[in-house]
Tab-separated table of C-alpha atoms in Angstrom:
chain	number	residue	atom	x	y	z
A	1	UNK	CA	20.415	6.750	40.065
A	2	UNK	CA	21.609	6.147	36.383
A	3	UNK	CA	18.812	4.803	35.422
A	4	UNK	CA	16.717	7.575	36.572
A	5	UNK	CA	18.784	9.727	34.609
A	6	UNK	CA	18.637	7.537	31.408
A	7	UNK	CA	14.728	7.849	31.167
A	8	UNK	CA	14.606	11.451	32.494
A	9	UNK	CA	17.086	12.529	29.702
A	10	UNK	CA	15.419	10.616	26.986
A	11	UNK	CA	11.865	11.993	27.938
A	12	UNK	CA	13.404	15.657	28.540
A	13	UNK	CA	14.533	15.478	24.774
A	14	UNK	CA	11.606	14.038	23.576
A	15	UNK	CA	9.727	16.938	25.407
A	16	UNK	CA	12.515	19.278	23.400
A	17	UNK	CA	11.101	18.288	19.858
A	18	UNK	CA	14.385	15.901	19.594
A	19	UNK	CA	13.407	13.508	16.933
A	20	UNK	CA	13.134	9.815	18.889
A	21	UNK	CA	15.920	7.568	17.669
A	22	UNK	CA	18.480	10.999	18.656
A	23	UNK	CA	16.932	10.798	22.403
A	24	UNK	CA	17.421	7.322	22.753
A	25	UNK	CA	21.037	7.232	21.449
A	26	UNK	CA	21.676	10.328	23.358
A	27	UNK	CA	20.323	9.079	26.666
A	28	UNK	CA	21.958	5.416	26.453
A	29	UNK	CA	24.941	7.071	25.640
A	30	UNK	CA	24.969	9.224	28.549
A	31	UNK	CA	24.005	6.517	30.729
A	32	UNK	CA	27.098	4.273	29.618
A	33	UNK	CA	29.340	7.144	29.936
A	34	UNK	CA	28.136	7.714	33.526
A	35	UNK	CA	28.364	4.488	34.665
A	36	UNK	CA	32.066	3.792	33.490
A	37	UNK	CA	33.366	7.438	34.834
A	38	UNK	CA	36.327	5.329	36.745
A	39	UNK	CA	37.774	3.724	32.913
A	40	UNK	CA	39.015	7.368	31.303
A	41	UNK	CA	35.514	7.107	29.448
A	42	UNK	CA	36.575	4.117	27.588
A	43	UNK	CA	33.345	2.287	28.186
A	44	UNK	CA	31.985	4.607	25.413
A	45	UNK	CA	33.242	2.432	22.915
A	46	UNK	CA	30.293	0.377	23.733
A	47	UNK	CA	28.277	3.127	21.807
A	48	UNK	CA	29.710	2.247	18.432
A	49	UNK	CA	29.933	-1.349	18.935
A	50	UNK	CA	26.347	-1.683	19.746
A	51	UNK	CA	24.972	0.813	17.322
A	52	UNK	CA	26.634	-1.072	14.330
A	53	UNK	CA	25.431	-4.525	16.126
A	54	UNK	CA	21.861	-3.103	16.331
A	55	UNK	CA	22.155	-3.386	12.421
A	56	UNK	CA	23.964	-6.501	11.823
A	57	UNK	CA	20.965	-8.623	11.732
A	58	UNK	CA	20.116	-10.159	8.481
A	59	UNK	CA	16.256	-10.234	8.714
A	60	UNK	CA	16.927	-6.236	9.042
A	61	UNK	CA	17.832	-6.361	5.067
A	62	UNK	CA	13.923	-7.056	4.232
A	63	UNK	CA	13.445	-3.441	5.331
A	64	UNK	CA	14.200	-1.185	2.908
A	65	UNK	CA	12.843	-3.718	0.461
A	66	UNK	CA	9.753	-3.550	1.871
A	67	UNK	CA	9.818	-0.217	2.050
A	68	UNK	CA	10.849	0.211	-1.803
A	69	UNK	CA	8.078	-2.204	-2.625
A	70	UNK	CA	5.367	-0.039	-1.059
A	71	UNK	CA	6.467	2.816	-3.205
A	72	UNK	CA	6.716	1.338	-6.260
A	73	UNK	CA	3.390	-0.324	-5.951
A	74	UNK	CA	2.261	3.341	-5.374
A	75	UNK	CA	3.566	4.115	-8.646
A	76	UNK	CA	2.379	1.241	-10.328
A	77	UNK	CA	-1.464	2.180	-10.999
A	78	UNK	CA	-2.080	-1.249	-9.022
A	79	UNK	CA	-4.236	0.728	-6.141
A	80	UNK	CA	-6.555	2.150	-9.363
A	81	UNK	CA	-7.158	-0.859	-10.640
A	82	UNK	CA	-7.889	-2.807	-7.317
A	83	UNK	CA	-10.523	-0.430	-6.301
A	84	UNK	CA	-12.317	-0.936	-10.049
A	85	UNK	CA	-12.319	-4.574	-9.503
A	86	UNK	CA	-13.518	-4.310	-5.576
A	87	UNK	CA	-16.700	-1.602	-7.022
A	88	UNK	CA	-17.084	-3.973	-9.555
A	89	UNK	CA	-17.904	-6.710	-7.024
A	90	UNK	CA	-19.906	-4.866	-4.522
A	91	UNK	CA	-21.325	-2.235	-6.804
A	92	UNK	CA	-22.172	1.429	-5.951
A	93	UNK	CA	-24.594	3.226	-2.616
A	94	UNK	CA	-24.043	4.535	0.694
A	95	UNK	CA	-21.297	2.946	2.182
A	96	UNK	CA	-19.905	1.039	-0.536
A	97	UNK	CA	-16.690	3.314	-1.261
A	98	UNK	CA	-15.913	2.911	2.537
A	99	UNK	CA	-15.832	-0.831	2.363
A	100	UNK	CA	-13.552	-0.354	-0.632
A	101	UNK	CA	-10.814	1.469	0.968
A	102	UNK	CA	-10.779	-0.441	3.871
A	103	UNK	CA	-10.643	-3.848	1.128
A	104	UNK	CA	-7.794	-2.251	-0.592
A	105	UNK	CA	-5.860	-1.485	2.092
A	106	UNK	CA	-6.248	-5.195	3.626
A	107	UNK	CA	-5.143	-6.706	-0.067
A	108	UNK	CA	-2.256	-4.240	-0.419
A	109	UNK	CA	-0.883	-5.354	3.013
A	110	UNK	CA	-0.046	-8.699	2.013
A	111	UNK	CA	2.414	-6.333	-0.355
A	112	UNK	CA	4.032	-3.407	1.515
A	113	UNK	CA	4.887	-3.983	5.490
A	114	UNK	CA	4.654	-0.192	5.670
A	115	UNK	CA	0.958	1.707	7.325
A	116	UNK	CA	1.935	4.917	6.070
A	117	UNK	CA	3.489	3.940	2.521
A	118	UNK	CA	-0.567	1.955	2.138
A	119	UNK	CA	-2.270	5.217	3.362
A	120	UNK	CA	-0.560	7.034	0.696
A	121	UNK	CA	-1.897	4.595	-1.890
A	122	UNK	CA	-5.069	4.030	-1.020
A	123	UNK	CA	-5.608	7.726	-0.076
A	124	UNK	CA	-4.697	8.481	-3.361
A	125	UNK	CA	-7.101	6.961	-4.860
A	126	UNK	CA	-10.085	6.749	-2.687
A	127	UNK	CA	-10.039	10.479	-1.341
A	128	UNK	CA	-10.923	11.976	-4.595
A	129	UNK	CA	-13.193	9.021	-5.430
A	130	UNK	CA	-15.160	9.568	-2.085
A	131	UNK	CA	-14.948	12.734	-2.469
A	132	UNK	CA	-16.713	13.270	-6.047
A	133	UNK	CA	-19.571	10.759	-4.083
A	134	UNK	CA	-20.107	13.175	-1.723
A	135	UNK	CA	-18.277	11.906	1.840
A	136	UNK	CA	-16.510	14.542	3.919
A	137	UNK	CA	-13.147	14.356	3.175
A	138	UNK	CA	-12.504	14.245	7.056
A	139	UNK	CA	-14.732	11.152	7.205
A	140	UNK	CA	-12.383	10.047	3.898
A	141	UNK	CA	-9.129	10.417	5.745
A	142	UNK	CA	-10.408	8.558	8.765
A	143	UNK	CA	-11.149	5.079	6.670
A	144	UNK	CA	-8.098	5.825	4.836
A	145	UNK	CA	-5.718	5.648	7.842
A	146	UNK	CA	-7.426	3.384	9.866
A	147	UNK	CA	-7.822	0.724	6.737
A	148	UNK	CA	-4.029	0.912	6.566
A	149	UNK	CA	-3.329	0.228	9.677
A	150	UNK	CA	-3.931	-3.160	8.957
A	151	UNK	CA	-0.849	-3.270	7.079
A	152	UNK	CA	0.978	-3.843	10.401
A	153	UNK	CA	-0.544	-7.206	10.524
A	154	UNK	CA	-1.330	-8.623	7.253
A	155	UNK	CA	2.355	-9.797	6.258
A	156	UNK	CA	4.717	-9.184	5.140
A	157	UNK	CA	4.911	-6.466	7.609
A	158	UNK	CA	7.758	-4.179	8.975
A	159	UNK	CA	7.050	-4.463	12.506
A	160	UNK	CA	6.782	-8.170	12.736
A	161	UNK	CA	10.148	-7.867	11.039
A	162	UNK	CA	11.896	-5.968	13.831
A	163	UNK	CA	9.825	-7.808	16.271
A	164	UNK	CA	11.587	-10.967	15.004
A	165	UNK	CA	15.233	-9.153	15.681
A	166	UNK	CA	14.188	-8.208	19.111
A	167	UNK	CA	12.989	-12.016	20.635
A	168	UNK	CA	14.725	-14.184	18.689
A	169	UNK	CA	12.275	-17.306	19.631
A	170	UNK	CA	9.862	-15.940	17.691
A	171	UNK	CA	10.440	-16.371	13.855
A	172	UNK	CA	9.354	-14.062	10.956
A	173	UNK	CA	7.329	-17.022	9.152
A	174	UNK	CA	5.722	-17.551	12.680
A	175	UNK	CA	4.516	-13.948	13.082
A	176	UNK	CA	3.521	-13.584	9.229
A	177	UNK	CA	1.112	-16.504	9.807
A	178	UNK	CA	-0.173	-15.409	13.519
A	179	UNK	CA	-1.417	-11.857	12.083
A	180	UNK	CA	-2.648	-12.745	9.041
A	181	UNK	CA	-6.490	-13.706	11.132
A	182	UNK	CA	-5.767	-10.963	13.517
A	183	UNK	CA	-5.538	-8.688	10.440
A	184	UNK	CA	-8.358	-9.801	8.702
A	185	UNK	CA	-10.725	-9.652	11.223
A	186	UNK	CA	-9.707	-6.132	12.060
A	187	UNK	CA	-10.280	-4.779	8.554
A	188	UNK	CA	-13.546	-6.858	9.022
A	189	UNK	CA	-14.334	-4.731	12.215
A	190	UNK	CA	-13.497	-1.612	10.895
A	191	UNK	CA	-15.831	-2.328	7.839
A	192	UNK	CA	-18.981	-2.265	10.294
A	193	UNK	CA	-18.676	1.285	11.943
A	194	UNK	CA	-17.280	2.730	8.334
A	195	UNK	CA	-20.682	1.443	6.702
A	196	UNK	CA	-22.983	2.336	9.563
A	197	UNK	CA	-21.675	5.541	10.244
A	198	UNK	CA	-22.163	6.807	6.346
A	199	UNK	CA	-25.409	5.095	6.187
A	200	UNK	CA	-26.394	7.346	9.453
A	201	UNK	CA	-24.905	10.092	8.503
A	202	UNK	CA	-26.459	10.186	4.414
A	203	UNK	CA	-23.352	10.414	3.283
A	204	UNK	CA	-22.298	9.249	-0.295
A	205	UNK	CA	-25.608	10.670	-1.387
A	206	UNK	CA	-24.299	10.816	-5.642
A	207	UNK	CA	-22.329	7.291	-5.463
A	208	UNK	CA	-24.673	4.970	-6.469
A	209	UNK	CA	-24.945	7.986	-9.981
A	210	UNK	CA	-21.107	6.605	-10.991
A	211	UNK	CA	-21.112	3.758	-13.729
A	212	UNK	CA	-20.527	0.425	-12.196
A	213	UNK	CA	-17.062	-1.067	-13.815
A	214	UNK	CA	-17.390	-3.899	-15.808
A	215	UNK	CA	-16.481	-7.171	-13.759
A	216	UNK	CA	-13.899	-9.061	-16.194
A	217	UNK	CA	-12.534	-5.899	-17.637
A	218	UNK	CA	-11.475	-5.155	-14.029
A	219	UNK	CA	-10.688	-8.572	-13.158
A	220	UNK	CA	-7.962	-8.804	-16.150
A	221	UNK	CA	-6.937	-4.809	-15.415
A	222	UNK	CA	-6.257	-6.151	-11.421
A	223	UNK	CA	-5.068	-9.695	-11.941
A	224	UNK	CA	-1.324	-8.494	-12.031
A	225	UNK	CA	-1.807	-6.697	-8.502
A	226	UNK	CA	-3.920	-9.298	-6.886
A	227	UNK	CA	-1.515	-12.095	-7.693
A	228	UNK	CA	1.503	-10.335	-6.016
A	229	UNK	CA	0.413	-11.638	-2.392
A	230	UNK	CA	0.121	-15.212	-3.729
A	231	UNK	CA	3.827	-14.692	-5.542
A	232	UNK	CA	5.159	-13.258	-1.814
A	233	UNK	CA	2.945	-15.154	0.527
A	234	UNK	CA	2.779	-18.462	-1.411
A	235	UNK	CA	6.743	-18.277	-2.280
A	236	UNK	CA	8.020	-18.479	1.551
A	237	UNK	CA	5.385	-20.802	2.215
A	238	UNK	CA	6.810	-23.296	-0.669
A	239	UNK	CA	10.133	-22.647	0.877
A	240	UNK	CA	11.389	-20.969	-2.615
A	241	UNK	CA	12.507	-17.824	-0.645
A	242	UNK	CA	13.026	-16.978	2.515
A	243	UNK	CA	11.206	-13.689	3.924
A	244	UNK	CA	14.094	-11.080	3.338
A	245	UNK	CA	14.490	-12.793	-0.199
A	246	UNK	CA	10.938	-12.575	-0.669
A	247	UNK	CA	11.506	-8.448	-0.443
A	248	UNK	CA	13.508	-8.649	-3.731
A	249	UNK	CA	11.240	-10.709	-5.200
A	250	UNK	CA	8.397	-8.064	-4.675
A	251	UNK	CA	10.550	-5.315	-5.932
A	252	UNK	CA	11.558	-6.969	-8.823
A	253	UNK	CA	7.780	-7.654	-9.473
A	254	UNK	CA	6.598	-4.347	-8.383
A	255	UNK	CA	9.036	-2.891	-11.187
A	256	UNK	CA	7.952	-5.387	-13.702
A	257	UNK	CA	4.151	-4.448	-13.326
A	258	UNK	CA	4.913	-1.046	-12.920
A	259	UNK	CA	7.243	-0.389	-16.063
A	260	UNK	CA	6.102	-3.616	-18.827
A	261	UNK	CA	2.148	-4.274	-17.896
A	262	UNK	CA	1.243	-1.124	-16.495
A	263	UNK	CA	3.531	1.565	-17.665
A	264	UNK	CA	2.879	3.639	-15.191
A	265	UNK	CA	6.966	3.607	-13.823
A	266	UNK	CA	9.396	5.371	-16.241
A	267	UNK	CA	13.305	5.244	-16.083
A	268	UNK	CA	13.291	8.595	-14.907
A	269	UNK	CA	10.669	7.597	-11.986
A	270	UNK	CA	13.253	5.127	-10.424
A	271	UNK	CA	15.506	7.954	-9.032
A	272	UNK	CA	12.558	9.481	-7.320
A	273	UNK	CA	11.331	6.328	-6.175
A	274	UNK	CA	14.502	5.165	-5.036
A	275	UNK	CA	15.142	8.295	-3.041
A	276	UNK	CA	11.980	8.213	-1.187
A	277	UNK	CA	12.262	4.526	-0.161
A	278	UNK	CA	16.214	5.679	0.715
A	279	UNK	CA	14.998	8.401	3.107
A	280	UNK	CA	12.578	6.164	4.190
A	281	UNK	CA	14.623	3.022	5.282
A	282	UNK	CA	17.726	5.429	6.505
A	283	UNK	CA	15.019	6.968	9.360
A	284	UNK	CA	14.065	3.111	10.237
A	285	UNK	CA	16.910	2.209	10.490
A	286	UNK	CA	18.809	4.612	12.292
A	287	UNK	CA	16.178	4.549	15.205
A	288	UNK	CA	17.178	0.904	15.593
A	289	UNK	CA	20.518	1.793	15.261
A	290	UNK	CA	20.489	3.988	17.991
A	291	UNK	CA	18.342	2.056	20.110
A	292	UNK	CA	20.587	-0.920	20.643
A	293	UNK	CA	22.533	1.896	22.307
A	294	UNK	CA	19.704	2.360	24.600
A	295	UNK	CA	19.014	-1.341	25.102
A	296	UNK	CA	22.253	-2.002	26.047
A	297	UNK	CA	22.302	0.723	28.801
A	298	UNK	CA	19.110	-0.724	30.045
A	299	UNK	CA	20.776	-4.216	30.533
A	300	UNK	CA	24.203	-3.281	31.173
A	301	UNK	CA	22.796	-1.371	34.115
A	302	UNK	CA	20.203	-3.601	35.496
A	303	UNK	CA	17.229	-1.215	35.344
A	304	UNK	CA	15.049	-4.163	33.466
A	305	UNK	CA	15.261	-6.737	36.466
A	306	UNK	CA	14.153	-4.546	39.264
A	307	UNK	CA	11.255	-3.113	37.172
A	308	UNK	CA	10.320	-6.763	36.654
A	309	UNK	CA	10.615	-8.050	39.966
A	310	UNK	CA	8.633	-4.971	41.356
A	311	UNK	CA	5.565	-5.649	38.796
A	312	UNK	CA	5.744	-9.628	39.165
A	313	UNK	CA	5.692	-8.951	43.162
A	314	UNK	CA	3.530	-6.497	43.164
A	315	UNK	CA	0.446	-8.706	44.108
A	316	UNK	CA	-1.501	-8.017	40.441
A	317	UNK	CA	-2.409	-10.992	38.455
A	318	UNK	CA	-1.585	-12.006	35.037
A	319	UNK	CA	-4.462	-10.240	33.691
A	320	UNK	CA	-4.208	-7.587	35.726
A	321	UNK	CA	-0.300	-6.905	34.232
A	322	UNK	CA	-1.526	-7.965	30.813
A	323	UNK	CA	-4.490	-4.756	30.886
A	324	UNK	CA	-1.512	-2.616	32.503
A	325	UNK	CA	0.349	-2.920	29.587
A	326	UNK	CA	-2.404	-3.046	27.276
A	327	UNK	CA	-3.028	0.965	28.336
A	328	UNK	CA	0.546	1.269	28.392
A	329	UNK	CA	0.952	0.593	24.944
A	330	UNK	CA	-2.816	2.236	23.560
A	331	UNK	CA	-1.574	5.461	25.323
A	332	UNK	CA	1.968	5.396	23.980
A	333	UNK	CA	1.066	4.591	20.510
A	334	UNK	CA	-0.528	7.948	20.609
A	335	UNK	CA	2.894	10.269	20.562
A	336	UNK	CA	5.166	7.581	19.050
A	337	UNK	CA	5.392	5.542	16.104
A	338	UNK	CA	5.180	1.574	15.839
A	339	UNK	CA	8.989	0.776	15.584
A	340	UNK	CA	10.211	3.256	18.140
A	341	UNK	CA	7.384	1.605	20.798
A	342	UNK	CA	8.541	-1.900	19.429
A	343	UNK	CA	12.379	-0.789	19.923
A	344	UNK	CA	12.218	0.847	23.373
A	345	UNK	CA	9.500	-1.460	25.300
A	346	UNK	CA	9.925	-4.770	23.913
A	347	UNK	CA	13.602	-5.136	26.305
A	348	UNK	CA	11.176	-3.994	29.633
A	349	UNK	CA	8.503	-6.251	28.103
A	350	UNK	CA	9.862	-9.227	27.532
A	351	UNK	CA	11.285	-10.386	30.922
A	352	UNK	CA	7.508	-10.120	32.307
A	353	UNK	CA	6.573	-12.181	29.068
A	354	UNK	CA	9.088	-14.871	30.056
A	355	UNK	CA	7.746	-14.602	33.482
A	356	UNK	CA	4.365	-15.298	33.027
A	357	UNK	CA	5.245	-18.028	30.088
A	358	UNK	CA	3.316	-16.124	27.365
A	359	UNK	CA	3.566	-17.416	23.965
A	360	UNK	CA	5.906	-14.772	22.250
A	361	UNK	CA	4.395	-15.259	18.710
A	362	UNK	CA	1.104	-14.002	20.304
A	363	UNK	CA	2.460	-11.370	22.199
A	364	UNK	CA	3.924	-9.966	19.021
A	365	UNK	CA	0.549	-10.110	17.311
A	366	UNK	CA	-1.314	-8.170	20.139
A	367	UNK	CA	1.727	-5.747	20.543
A	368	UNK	CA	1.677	-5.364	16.411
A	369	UNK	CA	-2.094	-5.130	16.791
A	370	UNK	CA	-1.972	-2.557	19.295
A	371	UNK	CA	0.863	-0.275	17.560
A	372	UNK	CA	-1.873	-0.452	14.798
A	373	UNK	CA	-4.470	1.537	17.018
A	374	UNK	CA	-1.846	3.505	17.309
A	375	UNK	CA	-1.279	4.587	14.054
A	376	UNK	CA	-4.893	6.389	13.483
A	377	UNK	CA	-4.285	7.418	17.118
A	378	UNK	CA	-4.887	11.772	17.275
A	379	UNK	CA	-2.509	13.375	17.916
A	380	UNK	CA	0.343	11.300	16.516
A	381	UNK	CA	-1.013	9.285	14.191
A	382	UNK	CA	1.197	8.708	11.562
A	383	UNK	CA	-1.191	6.784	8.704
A	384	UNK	CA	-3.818	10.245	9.376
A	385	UNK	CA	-1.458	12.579	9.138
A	386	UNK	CA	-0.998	11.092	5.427
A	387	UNK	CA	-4.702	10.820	4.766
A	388	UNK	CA	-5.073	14.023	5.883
A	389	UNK	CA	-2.538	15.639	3.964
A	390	UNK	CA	-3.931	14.058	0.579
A	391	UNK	CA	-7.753	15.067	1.593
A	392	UNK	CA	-6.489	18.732	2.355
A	393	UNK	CA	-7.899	18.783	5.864
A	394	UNK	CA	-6.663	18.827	9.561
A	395	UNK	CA	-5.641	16.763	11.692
A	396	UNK	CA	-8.945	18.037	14.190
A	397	UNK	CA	-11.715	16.643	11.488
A	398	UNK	CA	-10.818	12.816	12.028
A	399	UNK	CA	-11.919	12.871	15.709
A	400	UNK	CA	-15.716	12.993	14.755
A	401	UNK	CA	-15.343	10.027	13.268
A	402	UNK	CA	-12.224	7.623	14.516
A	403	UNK	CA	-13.259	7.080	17.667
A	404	UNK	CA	-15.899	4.304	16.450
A	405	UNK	CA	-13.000	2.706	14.491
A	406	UNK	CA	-10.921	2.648	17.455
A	407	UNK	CA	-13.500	0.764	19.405
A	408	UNK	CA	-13.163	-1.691	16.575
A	409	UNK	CA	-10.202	-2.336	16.975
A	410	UNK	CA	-10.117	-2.331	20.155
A	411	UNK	CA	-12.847	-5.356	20.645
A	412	UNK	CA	-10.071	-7.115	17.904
A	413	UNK	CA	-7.886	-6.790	20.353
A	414	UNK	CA	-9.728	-8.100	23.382
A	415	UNK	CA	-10.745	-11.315	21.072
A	416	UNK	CA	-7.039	-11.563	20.592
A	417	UNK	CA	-6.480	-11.429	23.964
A	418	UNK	CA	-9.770	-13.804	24.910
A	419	UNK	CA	-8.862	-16.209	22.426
A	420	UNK	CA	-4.740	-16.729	21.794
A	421	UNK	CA	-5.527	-19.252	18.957
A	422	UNK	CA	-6.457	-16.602	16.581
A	423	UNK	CA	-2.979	-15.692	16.956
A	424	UNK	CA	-1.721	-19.263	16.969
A	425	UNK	CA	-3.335	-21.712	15.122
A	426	UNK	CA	-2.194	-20.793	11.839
A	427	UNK	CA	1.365	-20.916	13.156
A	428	UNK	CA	0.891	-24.172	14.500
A	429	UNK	CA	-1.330	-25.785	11.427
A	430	UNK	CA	1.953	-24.455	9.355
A	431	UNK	CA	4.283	-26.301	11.318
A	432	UNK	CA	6.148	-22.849	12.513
């Protein structure tokens, strides 16, 4: 009966416009305070304990790094000069710009963990560019927040991050390596419908009229940004820092390019910078906060073994469960975000995981993967809602378009799925 009231609660705020990380603290605490009626309502000291122990993990310190990384880097005049270099390469015509962004987008993911912080980038960018070439600017926003969804799985990411906090056999080196050829070939696939559908369309009819950069002069202007994934990437590989170090590393970096190469970053940018990455990090983290409040009434009241005994007996087969929760997740990630679908699932998920002996590094890589659908999802879709905000359109002009990229990713997903090694053999050849 408590448990019915702990899910109809959280929905029945959620419903009521209560942001997601209140709802879940709200309804686990409600839950606890039920179920200990006969101790004077001291089992509510649980709340506390377990908000402050859902953020005394030390991989949880990467975070706001991250976070601060993918706004300096937005600052830095790194996303200009990345897209020179990339025209430079594949020159100028219908279809050309599109491959860009989603390019961009994939190299600026091995920087920030963050889909929405990369949309902003990018967007900023490559909205006006495609714009002056002649592409709709709800065509723009589409590639735009689809390309950074990739940033999910391209490490170092965010979500693998909290992923890692949430099953602790599966490490954050492990689950960097396992999406890095998820995430490529999804910004691979969602290169092919981006390219076909402005070549179908006409669209980008004056591109190929813009002047062509000049290889080397954009090769020296990007060589700062495109050797920041090596510095990250490479320097937890080498063992010379470990991932969370490897966040102050790129900040550190980030404000060197941004302030002494570039000088794009003044002193009196840091405060604005800093603030935005502050606001940003204090909303992450107080949704896992308040989740382990929720997790704990889940487990304290044994609502996650029934639901896992009546799924494993229910007579379905392993693939059968596995496309369940597949649709699950592709029809949640439309009304919530990727760490409040990591932080409230991942507890009911991972006793049918253990169940069915599922490798947990892959698992994370299909969830990540399919958060990432999420994220250029209508009608929550948090990396369009940025796009769409910089191109100055609604939300209602993507839907022409993102449906093609969603199949994209989608077929991603199924190879994923098909084939686990895409996941794992990187993993494995690293000796994770």
């Amino acid at each position: 009966m408590i448990g019915v009231v702990l899910f109809a609660c959280f929905i029945g705020l959620m419903v009521l416009g209560v942001p997601v990380g209140v709802a879940l603290g709200l309804a686990g605490a409600l839950a606890i305070g039920l179920a200990n009626l006969d101790t004077q309502w001291f089992g509510l000291l649980a709340v506390p304990q377990n908000f402050y122990a859902g953020l005394g993990k030390y991989p949880l310190l990467a975070i706001p790094m991250f976070v601060l990384v993918g706004s300096i880097f937005d600052r830095s005049g790194v996303a200009s000069r990345l897209v020179n270099f990339a025209v430079s390469m594949v020159g100028r015509g219908p279809g050309m710009l599109p491959l860009v962004a989603v390019a961009v987008a994939m190299f600026l993911g091995g920087v920030s963990g963050s889909g929405p912080a990369n949309a902003a980038a990018v967007g900023g960018v490559m909205i006006a560019a495609m714009a002056r070439a002649g592409y709709p600017p709800g065509y723009s926003a589409t590639i735009v927040g689809a390309a950074a969804s990739t940033d999910i799985l391209i490490p170092p990411s965010i979500a693998f991050i909290v992923y890692s906090v949430l099953v602790p056999g599966a490490s954050v080196p492990a689950l960097f390596a396992g999406g890095i050829v998820p995430g490529v070939l999804a910004g691979l696939a969602l290169i092919v419908p981006a390219v076909w559908l402005a070549r179908r369309h006409g669209m980008g009819h004056a591109e190929a009229d813009i002047p062509r950069p000049p290889f080397w002069a954009s090769l020296r202007d990007a060589s700062w940004g495109l050797a920041a994934p090596v510095l990250i990437l490479g320097g937890m590989r080498a063992g010379w820092f470990t991932p969370t170090e490897a966040a102050v590393v790129a900040v550190f970096y980030g404000l060197f390019v941004g302030m002494v190469i570039h000088r794009t970053i003044r002193v009196r940018d840091l405060f604005v910078i800093l603030r935005e990455a502050g606001e940003l990090s204090a909303v992450i983290l107080l949704v896992v906060a308040l989740a382990g409040v929720f997790a704990y009434s889940l487990s304290t009241l044994g609502i996650i073994d029934p639901i896992t005994r009546a799924i494993t007996q229910s007579g379905l087969g392993e693939w059968s469960v596995l496309a369940l929760i597949v649709l699950l997740l592709v029809l949640v990630g439309t009304v919530l975000d990727g760490v409040s679908i990591f932080l409230i699932f991942i507890p009911l998920l991972m006793p049918i995981v253990n169940h069915f002996r599922w490798d947990t590094v892959w698992f994370g890589v299909l969830l990540t993967l399919l958060v990432a659908v999420g994220q250029f999802t209508p009608p929550m879709a948090v990396n369009l809602m940025v796009s769409c905000r910089i191109a100055g359109v609604g939300i209602e002009s993507t839907l022409r378009w993102v449906g093609w990229l969603l199949a994209a990713m989608l077929m991603v997903a199924l190879l994923v799925i098909a084939f686990p090694s895409l996941a794992l053999w990187l993993p494995r050849s690293l000796g994770y």
